[in-house]
Amino acid sequence: MIVLAAGSYGLKVLGVTTLGSVVERRLGPLVSLLPAVLFSALIVVMTFETAGELVLDARVVGVGVGALAVWRKAPLLVVVLAAMTVTAGLRLLS
Amino acid sequence: MAGPPTENTDPTGNDAQRRRRRDCLVVSLAVGVIGVTFGVFAEAAGFDLPRIVVMSALVFTGASQFAAVGVLDDGGSGGAAVGSALLLATRNALYGPVVRKTLPDSTLPRLGAAHFVIDETTAMAVAQPDRRSAWDAFWFTGVTLWLCWNLGSLAGAALGAVLSTPETWGLDAAFPAIFVALLATHLRTPAGRVAAISAAAIALGAVPFTAAGVPILLAVAAVLPALYVRHRRPSDSEEPLGGESGAQP
């Protein structure tokens, strides 16, 4: 566990120090695109992945409704509650 | 926070700050509930209370902690547990370049802040229109999220299976939805849209064939088509570092 704690902290530090400045100097234009890339990948993995497989379930519908709320410029709390309610509701029904 | 930043007029600044922190708190509280499920999960896998608490406080990377405990629970070796957890944690290193400008300049505070460089803090910081509010969002999310995550882990480990199935509550849909909200700002430019769509396609394609954590790392290749698009349409490169004005949340 000490290895894990040190390792995960080390990765974070690496990011804000060496890696950060190298990336910034060499690949400046890339940095502003990283959030779009990382968040988008994170979203599809969290929405479709279960135990290493792609799965379509109530969660997908819930996230879809959440995305709709984002598009309608709803506050974050509304987005989260909409996604959770729809997902939980669908599971209750099935 | 859609309008132009009017940080100098006091009421607007306070108002913006209150709204910003409220959104940060929503994220932290959701993470706190996941913390409870982590506590329950780790306790069920045979971790004792001190180990759970120390892990949540020091490792402080949710997905990695779940992975490590899961591997050990399935009878995997310590090395395998650490390996899969660190693979998931590697994306935190990629957040470094993104939030670097937001963090304090001097070494010691920066090394302290590094502990809090995770999905949620990066997302909340990058969603802000300027450096000052980005730092505010970063540390406020970082501190409240750390507290929620640790109190959650503690409660889960101590109380047991009250909330053992976050799926029942639809909580597994809460996090992708949060990141959809935080991604929205980055979809305003053609390059951002290309980056997001390519990354989603790469990650989806990689999930069945690679270990957990790898799809997100592979998705970084999506910057290439996006850079190409931006190169073709130079007007697009005006986009400021770390996203433009106020994410909608």
Tab-separated table of C-alpha atoms in Angstrom:
chain	number	residue	atom	x	y	z
A	1	MET	CA	0.000	0.000	0.000
A	2	ILE	CA	2.927	2.303	0.687
A	3	VAL	CA	4.126	1.557	-2.842
A	4	LEU	CA	0.697	2.408	-4.194
A	5	ALA	CA	0.455	5.669	-2.232
A	6	ALA	CA	3.965	6.709	-3.239
A	7	GLY	CA	3.379	5.681	-6.833
A	8	SER	CA	0.124	7.533	-7.282
A	9	TYR	CA	1.530	10.650	-5.605
A	10	GLY	CA	4.660	10.338	-7.739
A	11	LEU	CA	2.574	10.305	-10.900
A	12	LYS	CA	0.716	13.438	-9.812
A	13	VAL	CA	3.964	15.249	-8.964
A	14	LEU	CA	5.507	14.166	-12.246
A	15	GLY	CA	2.551	15.734	-14.009
A	16	VAL	CA	2.832	19.151	-12.392
A	17	THR	CA	6.640	19.308	-12.561
A	18	THR	CA	8.812	17.635	-15.191
A	19	LEU	CA	6.166	16.264	-17.519
A	20	GLY	CA	4.189	19.491	-17.241
A	21	SER	CA	7.019	21.758	-18.293
A	22	VAL	CA	8.281	19.427	-21.025
A	23	VAL	CA	4.813	19.054	-22.515
A	24	GLU	CA	4.297	22.790	-22.267
A	25	ARG	CA	7.565	23.634	-24.008
A	26	ARG	CA	7.462	20.982	-26.719
A	27	LEU	CA	3.770	20.425	-27.210
A	28	GLY	CA	2.100	23.640	-26.078
A	29	PRO	CA	-0.934	23.528	-28.390
A	30	LEU	CA	-1.660	20.020	-27.228
A	31	VAL	CA	-2.364	20.996	-23.636
A	32	SER	CA	-5.577	22.894	-24.317
A	33	LEU	CA	-6.951	19.826	-26.101
A	34	LEU	CA	-6.161	17.390	-23.281
A	35	PRO	CA	-9.259	18.126	-21.162
A	36	ALA	CA	-11.593	17.440	-24.104
A	37	VAL	CA	-9.756	14.191	-24.826
A	38	LEU	CA	-9.457	12.913	-21.260
A	39	PHE	CA	-12.968	13.855	-20.117
A	40	SER	CA	-14.556	12.443	-23.249
A	41	ALA	CA	-12.721	9.123	-22.857
A	42	LEU	CA	-13.596	9.090	-19.155
A	43	ILE	CA	-17.282	9.630	-19.965
A	44	VAL	CA	-17.584	6.754	-22.429
A	45	VAL	CA	-15.639	4.387	-20.161
A	46	MET	CA	-17.794	5.297	-17.152
A	47	THR	CA	-20.982	5.051	-19.228
A	48	PHE	CA	-20.431	1.862	-21.206
A	49	GLU	CA	-17.842	-0.214	-19.332
A	50	THR	CA	-18.618	-2.892	-16.764
A	51	ALA	CA	-15.851	-5.298	-15.744
A	52	GLY	CA	-13.901	-4.857	-18.975
A	53	GLU	CA	-16.905	-5.303	-21.288
A	54	LEU	CA	-19.052	-2.804	-23.169
A	55	VAL	CA	-22.529	-2.906	-21.668
A	56	LEU	CA	-25.739	-1.059	-22.512
A	57	ASP	CA	-27.896	-0.571	-19.426
A	58	ALA	CA	-30.037	1.975	-17.582
A	59	ARG	CA	-26.919	4.047	-16.887
A	60	VAL	CA	-26.636	4.930	-20.585
A	61	VAL	CA	-30.152	6.380	-20.597
A	62	GLY	CA	-29.456	8.276	-17.366
A	63	VAL	CA	-26.283	9.831	-18.735
A	64	GLY	CA	-28.197	10.707	-21.918
A	65	VAL	CA	-30.801	12.577	-19.888
A	66	GLY	CA	-27.985	14.263	-17.955
A	67	ALA	CA	-26.421	15.356	-21.245
A	68	LEU	CA	-29.780	16.745	-22.320
A	69	ALA	CA	-29.904	18.753	-19.090
A	70	VAL	CA	-26.384	20.066	-19.787
A	71	TRP	CA	-27.472	21.112	-23.262
A	72	ARG	CA	-30.470	22.948	-21.721
A	73	LYS	CA	-27.976	24.749	-19.457
A	74	ALA	CA	-29.306	23.236	-16.237
A	75	PRO	CA	-27.213	23.684	-13.043
A	76	LEU	CA	-24.818	20.866	-12.161
A	77	LEU	CA	-26.985	19.659	-9.278
A	78	VAL	CA	-29.971	19.256	-11.633
A	79	VAL	CA	-27.800	17.403	-14.155
A	80	VAL	CA	-26.588	14.955	-11.506
A	81	LEU	CA	-30.013	14.388	-9.977
A	82	ALA	CA	-31.643	13.897	-13.389
A	83	ALA	CA	-29.058	11.287	-14.394
A	84	MET	CA	-29.359	9.456	-11.066
A	85	THR	CA	-33.167	9.549	-10.912
A	86	VAL	CA	-33.638	8.238	-14.454
A	87	THR	CA	-31.076	5.465	-13.959
A	88	ALA	CA	-32.442	4.412	-10.575
A	89	GLY	CA	-36.032	4.642	-11.864
A	90	LEU	CA	-35.339	2.434	-14.870
A	91	ARG	CA	-33.668	-0.148	-12.646
A	92	LEU	CA	-36.609	-0.088	-10.277
A	93	LEU	CA	-38.994	-0.775	-13.169
A	94	SER	CA	-37.000	-3.568	-14.737
B	1	MET	CA	-21.331	32.114	-15.494
B	2	ALA	CA	-21.995	32.544	-19.151
B	3	GLY	CA	-21.410	36.280	-19.408
B	4	PRO	CA	-18.088	38.060	-19.573
B	5	PRO	CA	-16.165	37.821	-16.321
B	6	THR	CA	-16.892	40.864	-14.188
B	7	GLU	CA	-14.785	39.759	-11.248
B	8	ASN	CA	-13.967	43.242	-10.044
B	9	THR	CA	-17.454	44.310	-9.075
B	10	ASP	CA	-17.807	42.812	-5.663
B	11	PRO	CA	-21.355	41.456	-5.694
B	12	THR	CA	-20.848	39.672	-8.991
B	13	GLY	CA	-17.541	38.209	-7.816
B	14	ASN	CA	-19.069	36.891	-4.604
B	15	ASP	CA	-22.018	35.584	-6.488
B	16	ALA	CA	-19.821	33.814	-9.013
B	17	GLN	CA	-17.742	32.378	-6.195
B	18	ARG	CA	-20.795	31.114	-4.368
B	19	ARG	CA	-22.105	29.411	-7.479
B	20	ARG	CA	-18.680	28.007	-8.289
B	21	ARG	CA	-18.258	26.552	-4.833
B	22	ARG	CA	-21.762	25.151	-4.808
B	23	ASP	CA	-20.948	23.188	-7.983
B	24	CYS	CA	-17.665	22.011	-6.450
B	25	LEU	CA	-19.592	20.849	-3.401
B	26	VAL	CA	-22.064	18.868	-5.535
B	27	VAL	CA	-19.121	16.983	-7.026
B	28	SER	CA	-17.497	16.427	-3.623
B	29	LEU	CA	-20.686	15.124	-2.025
B	30	ALA	CA	-21.229	12.671	-4.881
B	31	VAL	CA	-17.650	11.493	-4.405
B	32	GLY	CA	-18.372	11.155	-0.674
B	33	VAL	CA	-21.137	8.649	-1.414
B	34	ILE	CA	-18.758	6.693	-3.635
B	35	GLY	CA	-16.347	6.846	-0.674
B	36	VAL	CA	-18.959	5.065	1.437
B	37	THR	CA	-19.215	2.311	-1.153
B	38	PHE	CA	-15.436	2.069	-1.237
B	39	GLY	CA	-15.385	1.635	2.530
B	40	VAL	CA	-18.013	-1.101	2.337
B	41	PHE	CA	-16.220	-2.804	-0.540
B	42	ALA	CA	-12.799	-2.717	1.115
B	43	GLU	CA	-14.200	-3.905	4.416
B	44	ALA	CA	-15.946	-6.807	2.677
B	45	ALA	CA	-12.636	-7.653	0.970
B	46	GLY	CA	-11.034	-8.047	4.382
B	47	PHE	CA	-9.297	-4.686	4.812
B	48	ASP	CA	-9.285	-3.425	8.375
B	49	LEU	CA	-10.355	0.084	9.299
B	50	PRO	CA	-6.887	1.663	9.682
B	51	ARG	CA	-5.764	0.358	6.310
B	52	ILE	CA	-8.914	1.676	4.599
B	53	VAL	CA	-8.527	5.104	6.193
B	54	VAL	CA	-4.829	5.396	5.383
B	55	MET	CA	-5.427	4.255	1.812
B	56	SER	CA	-8.165	6.816	1.160
B	57	ALA	CA	-6.128	9.608	2.739
B	58	LEU	CA	-2.833	8.868	1.011
B	59	VAL	CA	-3.633	7.153	-2.273
B	60	PHE	CA	-6.635	9.433	-2.874
B	61	THR	CA	-7.491	8.218	-6.366
B	62	GLY	CA	-10.843	6.480	-6.291
B	63	ALA	CA	-10.657	4.271	-9.352
B	64	SER	CA	-7.175	3.044	-8.393
B	65	GLN	CA	-8.264	2.192	-4.880
B	66	PHE	CA	-11.217	0.159	-6.133
B	67	ALA	CA	-8.906	-1.612	-8.598
B	68	ALA	CA	-6.262	-2.440	-5.987
B	69	VAL	CA	-8.775	-3.799	-3.486
B	70	GLY	CA	-10.605	-5.682	-6.251
B	71	VAL	CA	-7.469	-7.424	-7.482
B	72	LEU	CA	-6.443	-8.440	-3.953
B	73	ASP	CA	-9.976	-9.651	-3.251
B	74	ASP	CA	-9.867	-11.842	-6.367
B	75	GLY	CA	-6.704	-13.445	-5.014
B	76	GLY	CA	-4.291	-11.398	-7.141
B	77	SER	CA	-0.776	-10.606	-5.926
B	78	GLY	CA	0.217	-7.327	-4.334
B	79	GLY	CA	2.247	-6.529	-7.412
B	80	ALA	CA	-0.746	-7.050	-9.696
B	81	ALA	CA	-2.888	-4.871	-7.448
B	82	VAL	CA	-0.363	-2.035	-7.460
B	83	GLY	CA	0.179	-2.414	-11.211
B	84	SER	CA	-3.452	-2.128	-12.200
B	85	ALA	CA	-4.023	0.704	-9.734
B	86	LEU	CA	-1.066	2.700	-11.027
B	87	LEU	CA	-2.211	2.155	-14.602
B	88	LEU	CA	-5.467	3.870	-13.647
B	89	ALA	CA	-3.581	6.603	-11.787
B	90	THR	CA	-1.382	7.417	-14.770
B	91	ARG	CA	-3.959	9.802	-16.175
B	92	ASN	CA	-3.362	12.033	-13.147
B	93	ALA	CA	0.093	12.692	-14.590
B	94	LEU	CA	-1.587	13.864	-17.782
B	95	TYR	CA	-3.725	16.288	-15.785
B	96	GLY	CA	-0.497	17.893	-14.551
B	97	PRO	CA	0.227	19.866	-17.720
B	98	VAL	CA	-3.424	20.965	-17.784
B	99	VAL	CA	-3.589	22.406	-14.255
B	100	ARG	CA	0.060	23.467	-13.958
B	101	LYS	CA	-0.716	27.103	-14.681
B	102	THR	CA	-3.429	27.078	-12.039
B	103	LEU	CA	-1.246	25.880	-9.169
B	104	PRO	CA	0.958	28.074	-6.950
B	105	ASP	CA	4.390	28.901	-8.358
B	106	SER	CA	6.578	28.065	-5.365
B	107	THR	CA	7.744	24.498	-4.947
B	108	LEU	CA	6.344	23.424	-1.591
B	109	PRO	CA	2.720	24.545	-2.090
B	110	ARG	CA	2.877	23.066	-5.569
B	111	LEU	CA	4.014	19.693	-4.254
B	112	GLY	CA	1.209	19.843	-1.708
B	113	ALA	CA	-1.348	20.709	-4.358
B	114	ALA	CA	-0.119	17.841	-6.537
B	115	HIS	CA	-1.757	15.353	-4.159
B	116	PHE	CA	-5.115	16.810	-5.191
B	117	VAL	CA	-4.601	16.562	-8.957
B	118	ILE	CA	-7.375	14.131	-9.907
B	119	ASP	CA	-10.273	13.950	-12.386
B	120	GLU	CA	-12.676	16.153	-10.472
B	121	THR	CA	-10.326	18.931	-9.343
B	122	THR	CA	-8.842	19.254	-12.818
B	123	ALA	CA	-12.281	19.385	-14.387
B	124	MET	CA	-13.594	22.028	-11.985
B	125	ALA	CA	-10.448	24.165	-12.356
B	126	VAL	CA	-10.373	24.000	-16.142
B	127	ALA	CA	-14.042	24.992	-16.309
B	128	GLN	CA	-13.274	28.429	-14.829
B	129	PRO	CA	-12.769	31.580	-16.894
B	130	ASP	CA	-9.555	32.856	-15.259
B	131	ARG	CA	-6.612	31.708	-13.187
B	132	ARG	CA	-7.867	33.084	-9.874
B	133	SER	CA	-11.231	31.381	-10.005
B	134	ALA	CA	-9.572	28.240	-11.383
B	135	TRP	CA	-7.315	28.076	-8.306
B	136	ASP	CA	-10.326	28.728	-6.073
B	137	ALA	CA	-12.252	25.881	-7.737
B	138	PHE	CA	-9.195	23.618	-7.553
B	139	TRP	CA	-8.422	23.949	-3.866
B	140	PHE	CA	-12.059	24.141	-2.767
B	141	THR	CA	-12.934	20.980	-4.684
B	142	GLY	CA	-9.683	19.352	-3.536
B	143	VAL	CA	-10.231	19.979	0.167
B	144	THR	CA	-13.969	19.248	0.307
B	145	LEU	CA	-13.580	16.193	-1.922
B	146	TRP	CA	-10.728	14.840	0.202
B	147	LEU	CA	-12.846	15.288	3.340
B	148	CYS	CA	-15.941	13.727	1.747
B	149	TRP	CA	-13.971	10.827	0.280
B	150	ASN	CA	-12.303	10.041	3.587
B	151	LEU	CA	-15.376	10.512	5.765
B	152	GLY	CA	-17.264	8.390	3.257
B	153	SER	CA	-14.658	5.615	3.326
B	154	LEU	CA	-14.643	5.695	7.113
B	155	ALA	CA	-18.436	5.572	7.329
B	156	GLY	CA	-18.628	2.747	4.790
B	157	ALA	CA	-15.986	0.713	6.578
B	158	ALA	CA	-17.559	1.296	9.982
B	159	LEU	CA	-21.237	0.937	9.139
B	160	GLY	CA	-21.113	-1.836	6.572
B	161	ALA	CA	-23.510	-2.570	3.775
B	162	VAL	CA	-26.041	0.247	4.148
B	163	LEU	CA	-25.215	1.524	0.683
B	164	SER	CA	-23.410	-1.447	-0.763
B	165	THR	CA	-25.025	-1.119	-4.195
B	166	PRO	CA	-24.534	2.377	-5.583
B	167	GLU	CA	-26.228	1.130	-8.767
B	168	THR	CA	-29.573	1.086	-6.971
B	169	TRP	CA	-29.293	4.830	-6.540
B	170	GLY	CA	-28.122	5.444	-10.079
B	171	LEU	CA	-24.859	6.792	-8.718
B	172	ASP	CA	-22.878	5.147	-11.504
B	173	ALA	CA	-24.630	7.549	-13.904
B	174	ALA	CA	-23.830	10.617	-11.761
B	175	PHE	CA	-20.131	10.765	-12.618
B	176	PRO	CA	-20.317	10.483	-16.395
B	177	ALA	CA	-23.077	13.128	-16.249
B	178	ILE	CA	-20.834	15.444	-14.210
B	179	PHE	CA	-18.075	15.086	-16.766
B	180	VAL	CA	-20.502	15.728	-19.623
B	181	ALA	CA	-21.267	19.057	-17.952
B	182	LEU	CA	-17.561	19.802	-17.606
B	183	LEU	CA	-16.778	18.678	-21.152
B	184	ALA	CA	-19.399	20.997	-22.647
B	185	THR	CA	-17.117	24.080	-22.636
B	186	HIS	CA	-14.504	22.243	-24.642
B	187	LEU	CA	-16.931	21.413	-27.431
B	188	ARG	CA	-17.264	25.033	-28.547
B	189	THR	CA	-14.413	24.823	-31.052
B	190	PRO	CA	-14.154	22.451	-34.023
B	191	ALA	CA	-10.833	21.135	-32.706
B	192	GLY	CA	-12.409	20.448	-29.305
B	193	ARG	CA	-15.274	18.541	-30.881
B	194	VAL	CA	-12.923	16.466	-33.036
B	195	ALA	CA	-10.779	15.739	-29.976
B	196	ALA	CA	-13.768	14.639	-27.903
B	197	ILE	CA	-15.369	12.476	-30.593
B	198	SER	CA	-12.083	10.786	-31.567
B	199	ALA	CA	-11.220	10.155	-27.922
B	200	ALA	CA	-14.628	8.608	-27.285
B	201	ALA	CA	-14.235	6.332	-30.314
B	202	ILE	CA	-10.724	5.226	-29.320
B	203	ALA	CA	-11.733	4.564	-25.717
B	204	LEU	CA	-14.834	2.595	-26.753
B	205	GLY	CA	-12.813	0.517	-29.188
B	206	ALA	CA	-10.124	-0.204	-26.614
B	207	VAL	CA	-12.314	-1.204	-23.652
B	208	PRO	CA	-12.860	-4.875	-24.613
B	209	PHE	CA	-9.198	-5.484	-25.448
B	210	THR	CA	-7.140	-3.650	-22.832
B	211	ALA	CA	-6.697	-3.471	-19.075
B	212	ALA	CA	-8.639	-0.908	-17.041
B	213	GLY	CA	-7.097	2.547	-17.385
B	214	VAL	CA	-5.478	1.871	-20.753
B	215	PRO	CA	-8.404	3.050	-22.950
B	216	ILE	CA	-8.148	6.552	-21.476
B	217	LEU	CA	-4.393	6.674	-22.070
B	218	LEU	CA	-4.781	5.466	-25.669
B	219	ALA	CA	-7.415	8.143	-26.247
B	220	VAL	CA	-4.691	10.794	-25.945
B	221	ALA	CA	-3.928	9.981	-29.605
B	222	ALA	CA	-7.132	11.910	-30.361
B	223	VAL	CA	-5.141	15.141	-30.067
B	224	LEU	CA	-3.613	14.362	-33.484
B	225	PRO	CA	-6.759	14.735	-35.622
B	226	ALA	CA	-7.755	17.676	-33.418
B	227	LEU	CA	-4.410	19.433	-33.968
B	228	TYR	CA	-4.839	18.814	-37.690
B	229	VAL	CA	-8.283	20.435	-37.644
B	230	ARG	CA	-6.970	23.398	-35.667
B	231	HIS	CA	-4.057	23.709	-38.080
B	232	ARG	CA	-6.463	23.825	-41.004
B	233	ARG	CA	-8.539	26.515	-39.270
B	234	PRO	CA	-6.052	28.777	-37.524
B	235	SER	CA	-8.759	31.095	-36.114
B	236	ASP	CA	-9.504	28.258	-33.776
B	237	SER	CA	-6.172	28.490	-31.983
B	238	GLU	CA	-7.324	31.598	-30.136
B	239	GLU	CA	-8.861	29.323	-27.569
B	240	PRO	CA	-7.163	30.160	-24.274
B	241	LEU	CA	-5.296	27.525	-22.296
B	242	GLY	CA	-7.592	25.407	-20.258
B	243	GLY	CA	-10.843	26.296	-21.953
B	244	GLU	CA	-12.613	29.542	-22.402
B	245	SER	CA	-15.132	31.462	-20.394
B	246	GLY	CA	-17.349	29.921	-17.822
B	247	ALA	CA	-18.382	26.407	-18.086
B	248	GLN	CA	-22.069	26.472	-17.764
B	249	PRO	CA	-22.436	24.559	-14.462
